Short mmCIF file of C-alpha atoms and ligand atoms in Angstrom, two decimals:
data_model
loop_
_atom_site.label_atom_id
_atom_site.label_comp_id
_atom_site.label_asym_id
_atom_site.label_seq_id
_atom_site.Cartn_x
_atom_site.Cartn_y
_atom_site.Cartn_z
CA MET A 1 65.48 41.64 -24.61
CA LYS A 2 66.15 38.13 -23.29
CA ARG A 3 63.20 35.76 -22.88
CA GLN A 4 63.47 35.60 -19.09
CA GLN A 5 63.73 39.36 -18.78
CA ARG A 6 60.71 39.75 -21.01
CA LYS A 7 58.78 37.26 -18.95
CA ALA A 8 59.68 39.05 -15.71
CA MET A 9 58.57 42.37 -17.16
CA VAL A 10 55.24 41.03 -18.43
CA SER A 11 54.59 39.08 -15.19
CA GLU A 12 55.21 42.13 -13.08
CA ALA A 13 52.89 44.29 -15.20
CA PHE A 14 50.27 41.54 -15.14
CA GLU A 15 50.31 41.24 -11.35
CA LYS A 16 50.16 44.98 -10.98
CA ARG A 17 47.07 45.17 -13.15
CA PHE A 18 45.21 42.00 -12.17
CA GLY A 19 46.52 41.28 -8.69
CA ARG A 20 47.57 37.70 -9.50
CA ALA A 21 50.10 35.91 -11.69
CA PRO A 22 49.16 34.56 -15.13
CA THR A 23 48.82 30.79 -15.47
CA LEU A 24 49.02 30.43 -19.23
CA TRP A 25 51.36 31.97 -21.78
CA ALA A 26 50.79 31.88 -25.54
CA GLN A 27 52.89 33.26 -28.39
CA ALA A 28 52.36 33.88 -32.10
CA PRO A 29 55.07 35.08 -34.49
CA GLY A 30 55.07 37.75 -37.19
CA ARG A 31 56.07 36.80 -40.71
CA VAL A 32 57.97 38.06 -43.69
CA ASP A 33 57.32 37.03 -47.26
CA LEU A 34 60.54 36.11 -49.04
CA MET A 35 58.65 36.13 -52.35
CA GLY A 36 54.99 36.50 -53.32
CA ASN A 37 53.43 39.97 -53.06
CA HIS A 38 49.64 39.88 -53.16
CA THR A 39 49.60 36.36 -54.55
CA ASP A 40 47.65 34.87 -51.63
CA TYR A 41 44.18 36.17 -52.52
CA ASN A 42 44.87 35.14 -56.11
CA GLU A 43 45.19 31.55 -54.84
CA GLY A 44 48.85 31.50 -55.79
CA TYR A 45 52.09 30.71 -53.97
CA VAL A 46 54.10 32.51 -51.29
CA LEU A 47 57.54 31.77 -49.88
CA THR A 48 56.93 32.90 -46.32
CA MET A 49 58.77 32.71 -43.03
CA ALA A 50 57.55 33.11 -39.45
CA ILE A 51 60.08 35.33 -37.68
CA ASP A 52 61.57 35.65 -34.21
CA ARG A 53 59.52 38.77 -33.51
CA ASN A 54 56.32 37.72 -31.82
CA THR A 55 53.30 38.59 -29.71
CA TRP A 56 52.85 37.14 -26.26
CA LEU A 57 49.60 36.84 -24.38
CA ALA A 58 49.74 36.16 -20.63
CA VAL A 59 46.44 34.82 -19.33
CA LEU A 60 44.58 34.06 -16.13
CA PRO A 61 41.21 32.29 -16.56
CA ARG A 62 38.13 33.96 -15.07
CA ASP A 63 35.01 32.36 -13.66
CA ASP A 64 32.66 34.53 -15.68
CA ARG A 65 32.26 35.08 -19.44
CA LYS A 66 34.30 38.27 -19.61
CA ILE A 67 37.52 38.97 -21.43
CA VAL A 68 39.60 41.76 -19.94
CA ILE A 69 42.45 42.66 -22.26
CA PHE A 70 45.32 45.14 -22.00
CA SER A 71 48.58 45.61 -23.85
CA LEU A 72 52.04 46.86 -23.01
CA ASN A 73 52.32 48.23 -26.56
CA PHE A 74 49.02 49.99 -27.04
CA GLU A 75 47.08 52.55 -25.11
CA GLY A 76 43.92 51.52 -23.40
CA GLY A 77 42.29 48.15 -23.45
CA GLY A 78 38.99 47.04 -22.14
CA GLU A 79 36.52 44.48 -21.05
CA PHE A 80 33.86 42.71 -23.05
CA ASP A 81 31.26 40.08 -22.44
CA LEU A 82 31.37 36.93 -24.55
CA ASN A 83 27.56 36.93 -24.59
CA ASP A 84 27.55 40.29 -26.34
CA ILE A 85 30.69 40.98 -28.39
CA ARG A 86 30.72 44.48 -29.86
CA HIS A 87 33.14 46.70 -31.70
CA ASP A 88 35.20 49.13 -29.75
CA GLU A 89 35.78 52.52 -31.29
CA SER A 90 37.99 53.90 -28.51
CA PHE A 91 40.74 51.29 -28.67
CA PRO A 92 40.49 49.67 -32.10
CA TRP A 93 43.35 47.23 -31.44
CA THR A 94 41.02 45.30 -29.13
CA ASN A 95 38.82 44.53 -32.15
CA TYR A 96 41.32 41.87 -33.25
CA VAL A 97 40.75 40.11 -29.92
CA ARG A 98 36.99 40.66 -30.02
CA GLY A 99 36.82 39.54 -33.66
CA VAL A 100 38.61 36.27 -32.93
CA ALA A 101 36.31 35.52 -29.99
CA ALA A 102 33.28 36.26 -32.18
CA ALA A 103 34.51 34.17 -35.14
CA PHE A 104 35.17 31.04 -33.07
CA GLN A 105 32.07 31.41 -30.94
CA ASP A 106 29.86 31.78 -34.05
CA GLU A 107 31.21 28.43 -35.22
CA GLY A 108 30.15 26.77 -31.98
CA PHE A 109 33.46 26.71 -30.10
CA ARG A 110 33.04 27.14 -26.36
CA LEU A 111 34.95 30.11 -24.97
CA HIS A 112 36.25 30.81 -21.51
CA GLY A 113 36.62 34.29 -20.01
CA PHE A 114 40.10 35.52 -19.06
CA ASP A 115 42.24 38.41 -17.91
CA GLY A 116 44.96 38.95 -20.49
CA LEU A 117 48.01 41.10 -21.12
CA ILE A 118 49.64 41.45 -24.54
CA HIS A 119 53.28 42.17 -25.25
CA SER A 120 54.63 42.28 -28.78
CA THR A 121 58.05 42.70 -30.40
CA ILE A 122 56.54 42.97 -33.89
CA PRO A 123 56.56 46.56 -35.04
CA PHE A 124 53.04 47.74 -35.77
CA GLY A 125 52.13 48.74 -39.32
CA SER A 126 55.43 47.58 -40.86
CA GLY A 127 54.02 44.75 -42.93
CA LEU A 128 55.26 41.99 -40.60
CA SER A 129 51.77 40.84 -39.60
CA SER A 130 51.39 42.27 -36.14
CA SER A 131 47.61 42.05 -36.64
CA ALA A 132 47.60 38.39 -37.57
CA ALA A 133 49.89 37.58 -34.64
CA LEU A 134 47.41 39.24 -32.29
CA GLU A 135 44.57 37.21 -33.77
CA VAL A 136 46.47 33.94 -33.72
CA VAL A 137 47.77 34.40 -30.18
CA THR A 138 44.24 35.15 -28.96
CA ALA A 139 42.86 32.06 -30.67
CA THR A 140 45.71 29.96 -29.27
CA ALA A 141 44.90 31.10 -25.73
CA LEU A 142 41.16 30.52 -26.17
CA LYS A 143 41.74 27.08 -27.61
CA ASN A 144 43.90 26.02 -24.69
CA LEU A 145 41.69 27.55 -22.03
CA ALA A 146 38.70 25.59 -23.25
CA ALA A 147 40.80 22.39 -23.28
CA ASN A 148 38.25 20.54 -25.37
CA TRP A 149 38.43 22.12 -28.82
CA GLU A 150 39.10 19.70 -31.62
CA ILE A 151 40.04 21.89 -34.54
CA ASP A 152 41.86 21.30 -37.76
CA PRO A 153 44.71 23.85 -37.95
CA VAL A 154 43.64 25.09 -41.40
CA ARG A 155 40.15 25.83 -40.07
CA PHE A 156 41.80 27.59 -37.15
CA VAL A 157 43.72 29.78 -39.62
CA ARG A 158 40.58 30.50 -41.63
CA LEU A 159 38.65 31.62 -38.56
CA CYS A 160 41.45 34.00 -37.55
CA GLN A 161 41.36 35.38 -41.09
CA ARG A 162 37.58 35.70 -40.86
CA ALA A 163 37.96 37.80 -37.69
CA GLU A 164 40.04 40.26 -39.69
CA ASN A 165 37.84 40.16 -42.81
CA GLU A 166 34.49 40.45 -41.10
CA PHE A 167 34.98 42.00 -37.68
CA VAL A 168 37.92 44.33 -38.33
CA GLY A 169 36.90 44.96 -41.93
CA MET A 170 40.24 44.34 -43.68
CA ASN A 171 39.79 42.00 -46.61
CA CYS A 172 43.19 40.29 -46.28
CA GLY A 173 44.16 36.93 -47.74
CA VAL A 174 45.25 33.90 -45.74
CA LEU A 175 49.02 34.40 -45.77
CA ASP A 176 49.57 36.11 -42.43
CA GLN A 177 47.44 33.89 -40.22
CA TYR A 178 48.76 30.79 -41.99
CA SER A 179 52.40 31.78 -41.50
CA SER A 180 51.88 32.68 -37.85
CA THR A 181 50.19 29.32 -37.19
CA PHE A 182 52.36 26.98 -39.25
CA GLY A 183 55.81 28.62 -38.98
CA GLU A 184 58.80 26.32 -38.43
CA ALA A 185 62.09 27.06 -36.74
CA GLY A 186 64.94 27.08 -39.25
CA HIS A 187 62.74 26.91 -42.37
CA SER A 188 60.70 29.05 -44.65
CA LEU A 189 57.42 27.66 -46.01
CA LEU A 190 56.45 27.32 -49.64
CA LEU A 191 52.75 27.93 -49.22
CA ASP A 192 50.11 26.99 -51.75
CA CYS A 193 47.23 29.37 -51.07
CA ARG A 194 44.77 27.34 -53.12
CA ASN A 195 45.11 24.02 -51.33
CA LEU A 196 46.29 25.57 -48.06
CA THR A 197 49.23 23.24 -47.83
CA HIS A 198 52.93 23.93 -47.58
CA ARG A 199 56.30 22.31 -47.74
CA THR A 200 59.33 23.55 -45.86
CA ALA A 201 62.08 25.24 -47.86
CA SER A 202 65.73 25.83 -47.07
CA MET A 203 68.24 28.60 -47.48
CA PRO A 204 72.03 28.71 -47.75
CA GLU A 205 73.64 28.63 -44.28
CA ASP A 206 75.68 31.74 -44.91
CA LEU A 207 72.78 33.99 -45.95
CA LEU A 208 70.58 35.86 -43.50
CA VAL A 209 67.18 37.42 -44.03
CA VAL A 210 67.39 41.09 -43.08
CA ILE A 211 64.37 43.31 -42.52
CA CYS A 212 64.83 46.92 -43.62
CA ASP A 213 61.93 48.87 -42.19
CA THR A 214 61.24 52.30 -43.75
CA ARG A 215 59.25 53.23 -40.63
CA ILE A 216 56.55 54.57 -42.87
CA GLU A 217 53.36 53.02 -41.55
CA ARG A 218 50.88 51.61 -43.97
CA GLU A 219 47.18 51.80 -43.46
CA LEU A 220 45.72 48.73 -45.05
CA THR A 221 42.07 49.26 -44.44
CA GLY A 222 42.52 52.18 -46.88
CA SER A 223 41.29 51.74 -50.40
CA GLU A 224 44.49 50.63 -52.16
CA TYR A 225 44.50 47.00 -51.02
CA GLY A 226 40.85 46.46 -51.94
CA GLU A 227 41.40 48.19 -55.27
CA ARG A 228 44.24 45.82 -56.18
CA ARG A 229 42.06 42.85 -55.28
CA ALA A 230 39.20 44.16 -57.39
CA GLN A 231 41.50 44.72 -60.38
CA CYS A 232 42.74 41.13 -60.19
CA GLU A 233 39.14 39.89 -59.99
CA GLU A 234 38.21 41.97 -63.00
CA GLY A 235 41.13 40.46 -64.90
CA VAL A 236 39.88 36.97 -64.06
CA ARG A 237 36.31 37.80 -65.14
CA ARG A 238 37.49 39.07 -68.50
CA MET A 239 39.96 36.25 -69.03
CA ALA A 240 37.26 33.69 -68.22
CA GLY A 241 35.63 34.78 -71.50
CA PHE A 242 38.61 33.21 -73.30
CA TYR A 243 39.48 30.50 -70.84
CA PRO A 244 36.21 29.17 -69.42
CA GLY A 245 36.44 27.68 -65.95
CA ILE A 246 39.26 29.83 -64.57
CA THR A 247 38.45 31.27 -61.16
CA HIS A 248 41.70 32.94 -60.10
CA LEU A 249 44.88 34.30 -61.70
CA ARG A 250 46.56 31.15 -60.45
CA ASP A 251 44.80 29.29 -63.27
CA LEU A 252 46.58 31.18 -66.06
CA THR A 253 50.01 30.53 -67.50
CA LEU A 254 51.96 33.56 -68.64
CA GLU A 255 51.62 32.39 -72.26
CA GLN A 256 47.82 32.17 -72.01
CA PHE A 257 47.72 35.58 -70.40
CA ILE A 258 49.92 37.21 -73.02
CA GLU A 259 47.69 35.95 -75.83
CA GLN A 260 44.74 37.99 -74.52
CA GLU A 261 46.53 40.70 -72.57
CA ALA A 262 45.87 43.47 -75.12
CA LEU A 263 42.11 43.09 -74.60
CA LEU A 264 42.28 44.04 -70.92
CA PRO A 265 42.13 47.62 -69.65
CA GLU A 266 45.75 48.72 -69.37
CA VAL A 267 45.89 48.98 -65.56
CA VAL A 268 44.16 45.65 -65.07
CA ALA A 269 46.63 44.02 -67.48
CA ARG A 270 49.58 45.32 -65.49
CA ARG A 271 48.17 44.10 -62.18
CA CYS A 272 47.46 40.63 -63.59
CA ARG A 273 50.84 40.30 -65.28
CA PHE A 274 52.57 41.08 -61.99
CA ILE A 275 50.67 38.39 -60.10
CA ILE A 276 51.20 35.72 -62.76
CA GLU A 277 54.93 36.47 -62.95
CA GLU A 278 55.26 36.75 -59.18
CA ASN A 279 53.71 33.31 -58.72
CA GLN A 280 56.36 31.81 -60.95
CA ARG A 281 59.07 33.73 -59.09
CA VAL A 282 57.97 32.14 -55.81
CA LEU A 283 58.60 28.65 -57.17
CA ASP A 284 61.85 29.77 -58.80
CA LEU A 285 63.18 31.49 -55.67
CA ALA A 286 62.44 28.46 -53.50
CA ARG A 287 64.58 26.44 -55.92
CA ALA A 288 67.31 29.09 -56.24
CA LEU A 289 67.64 29.41 -52.46
CA SER A 290 67.88 25.70 -51.87
CA ALA A 291 70.46 25.35 -54.68
CA ASP A 292 72.32 28.50 -53.55
CA GLU A 293 72.19 30.09 -57.02
CA ARG A 294 73.04 33.68 -56.23
CA THR A 295 72.64 35.11 -59.72
CA ALA A 296 69.12 33.72 -59.83
CA ILE A 297 68.33 35.05 -56.34
CA ARG A 298 69.45 38.49 -57.49
CA ALA A 299 67.46 38.38 -60.75
CA LEU A 300 64.27 37.10 -59.11
CA THR A 301 64.28 39.66 -56.30
CA GLU A 302 64.99 42.41 -58.84
CA GLY A 303 62.06 41.24 -60.94
CA SER A 304 59.76 41.22 -57.93
CA TYR A 305 60.75 44.72 -56.87
CA ALA A 306 60.47 46.17 -60.37
CA GLY A 307 57.05 44.56 -60.80
CA ALA A 308 55.82 45.82 -57.44
CA ARG A 309 56.94 49.30 -58.44
CA ASP A 310 55.91 49.49 -62.09
CA LEU A 311 53.10 46.97 -62.52
CA TYR A 312 51.36 46.60 -59.17
CA GLU A 313 52.32 50.11 -58.04
CA ILE A 314 52.66 49.44 -54.32
CA VAL A 315 56.10 50.97 -53.80
CA SER A 316 56.29 54.27 -51.92
CA PRO A 317 59.07 56.88 -52.30
CA ALA A 318 60.53 55.87 -48.92
CA THR A 319 60.87 52.30 -50.16
CA GLU A 320 62.72 53.53 -53.25
CA HIS A 321 65.21 55.30 -50.97
CA MET A 322 65.46 52.17 -48.87
CA MET A 323 66.16 50.00 -51.91
CA LYS A 324 68.97 52.32 -53.03
CA ALA A 325 70.57 52.02 -49.61
CA VAL A 326 70.04 48.25 -49.49
CA LEU A 327 71.33 47.43 -52.96
CA SER A 328 74.53 49.41 -52.41
CA GLY A 329 75.15 47.65 -49.08
CA PRO A 330 78.00 45.20 -48.45
CA GLY A 331 77.11 41.52 -48.76
CA VAL A 332 73.66 41.99 -50.26
CA VAL A 333 72.60 39.22 -52.62
CA GLY A 334 69.09 40.44 -53.40
CA ALA A 335 66.21 42.49 -51.98
CA ARG A 336 62.56 43.26 -52.65
CA GLN A 337 59.47 44.97 -51.30
CA ALA A 338 57.87 42.80 -48.60
CA GLY A 339 54.28 42.62 -47.38
CA ALA A 340 51.45 44.61 -48.84
CA GLY A 341 53.59 47.62 -49.82
CA PHE A 342 52.81 51.34 -49.48
CA GLY A 343 55.70 51.78 -47.05
CA GLY A 344 56.56 49.05 -44.56
CA CYS A 345 59.62 46.84 -45.08
CA THR A 346 61.92 45.58 -47.72
CA VAL A 347 63.49 42.19 -47.19
CA ALA A 348 67.10 41.48 -48.13
CA PHE A 349 69.27 38.36 -48.38
CA VAL A 350 72.64 39.28 -46.95
CA GLU A 351 75.88 37.34 -46.42
CA ARG A 352 76.10 36.46 -42.76
CA ASP A 353 79.61 37.88 -42.29
CA GLU A 354 78.60 41.23 -43.73
CA VAL A 355 75.38 41.73 -41.80
CA GLU A 356 76.79 44.22 -39.33
CA ALA A 357 78.43 46.35 -42.01
CA PHE A 358 75.24 46.08 -44.06
CA THR A 359 72.91 47.30 -41.29
CA ASP A 360 75.28 50.21 -40.56
CA HIS A 361 75.44 51.22 -44.19
CA VAL A 362 71.69 51.02 -44.76
CA GLY A 363 70.93 52.90 -41.55
CA ARG A 364 73.27 55.74 -42.48
CA LEU A 365 72.35 56.08 -46.13
CA TYR A 366 68.58 55.86 -45.63
CA PHE A 367 68.72 58.42 -42.84
CA SER A 368 70.86 60.80 -44.85
CA THR A 369 68.28 60.90 -47.67
CA THR A 370 65.01 60.71 -45.71
CA LYS A 371 65.87 61.99 -42.21
CA ILE A 372 63.98 58.98 -40.91
CA GLU A 373 65.76 56.50 -38.65
CA PRO A 374 65.08 53.07 -40.18
CA GLU A 375 65.09 49.74 -38.36
CA VAL A 376 67.41 47.22 -39.94
CA TYR A 377 67.82 43.79 -38.36
CA PRO A 378 68.31 40.15 -39.28
CA VAL A 379 65.55 37.66 -38.46
CA GLN A 380 65.52 33.90 -37.96
CA ALA A 381 62.82 31.46 -38.98
CA ALA A 382 60.72 30.80 -35.88
CA PRO A 383 58.12 28.22 -34.84
CA GLY A 384 54.41 28.93 -35.26
CA ALA A 385 51.99 29.82 -32.49
CA GLY A 386 51.66 27.77 -29.33
CA LEU A 387 51.79 27.72 -25.57
CA MET A 388 55.06 28.61 -23.88
CA ARG A 389 56.56 26.90 -20.89
CA LEU A 390 58.55 29.68 -19.37
C1 GLA B 401 48.83 41.76 -46.29
C2 GLA B 401 47.64 40.81 -46.26
C3 GLA B 401 48.03 39.44 -46.81
C4 GLA B 401 48.70 39.56 -48.18
C5 GLA B 401 49.81 40.60 -48.13
C6 GLA B 401 50.41 40.90 -49.50
O1 GLA B 401 49.80 41.33 -45.40
O2 GLA B 401 47.18 40.67 -44.93
O3 GLA B 401 46.90 38.62 -46.88
O4 GLA B 401 47.77 39.84 -49.18
O5 GLA B 401 49.35 41.84 -47.60
O6 GLA B 401 51.05 39.78 -50.01
#
């Protein structure tokens, strides 16, 4: 849908619900990780890209301290008072909005009530950070409504993450909120999750990033994500016996790890090895993409996928079918599991001229084996969250 059409649709729905037109429009993008599964909470690296699928929030300020929030994507909505922010069991998606308001308010930021309507083009539960985009767009609107917040963007990211960790109860790392805030048009970001800094990275002109969505929804508040985190932490605790002072897997080289690997419980060793190798692959892929070294791009993405499947064990059967379809597609240079895993998307690097043939092929083959209609589409690197002048 074109931007103007989308605006007209959201405006009309807004006026129908609230009786007046919105005066402020904010957007926050989704993201895809080009390399770096589960490295963020290990204080490692991620090559990440904000994408041109985003969440909009149309807003009209209110005179009282209420937030009234509805969505064109989700059922229900509701109203809450900023003096008494509670969880909502009936429409859990509103907890991302409530959680952001609570996180910023607890830190002393003044909040302003508003009527708001959400519209998102980020598929929900696909591993493209629809949750983080909802948090970041809410915080962007609140920040601009108050007009007088002075906030460092990294603190802004951290508070959005806190909303998800503490209010929603999903113990995610910082990747999603960071990408949605700091994204840049035309570039991916090489993010250092320890220092919370990034540099922009480039890609060959004739390659496109293609999302191949299995349409199998993941449920991240389930136990698997927390279990993986705990196994990495256990690895660090045990390794600290040999290497005093280490606090995260980021601190270990592969050589150091290999020397003591046999002393770890087998599963813990596999999880840690994956993270340590994946961290190195992030740095290597950033280099390979900017130098257009296709053999290296292929080898690194293969390594990431194999590790996600065999060592970190986050690959679902649907993703295996998807990878078969993707890797036999025309113009594909490399592909891997994206996001947290357990369904969701794979991400492929595909020659621009072949993208149409590639999406056709993947759509047909994946459907013929799974009977599920996938979503396969190229994405562009998009700017991070902000206000929109429409
Ligand atoms: C989810 C989390 C992120 C990150 C990824 C896996 O998207 O929200 O913090 O851990 O999984 O890389």
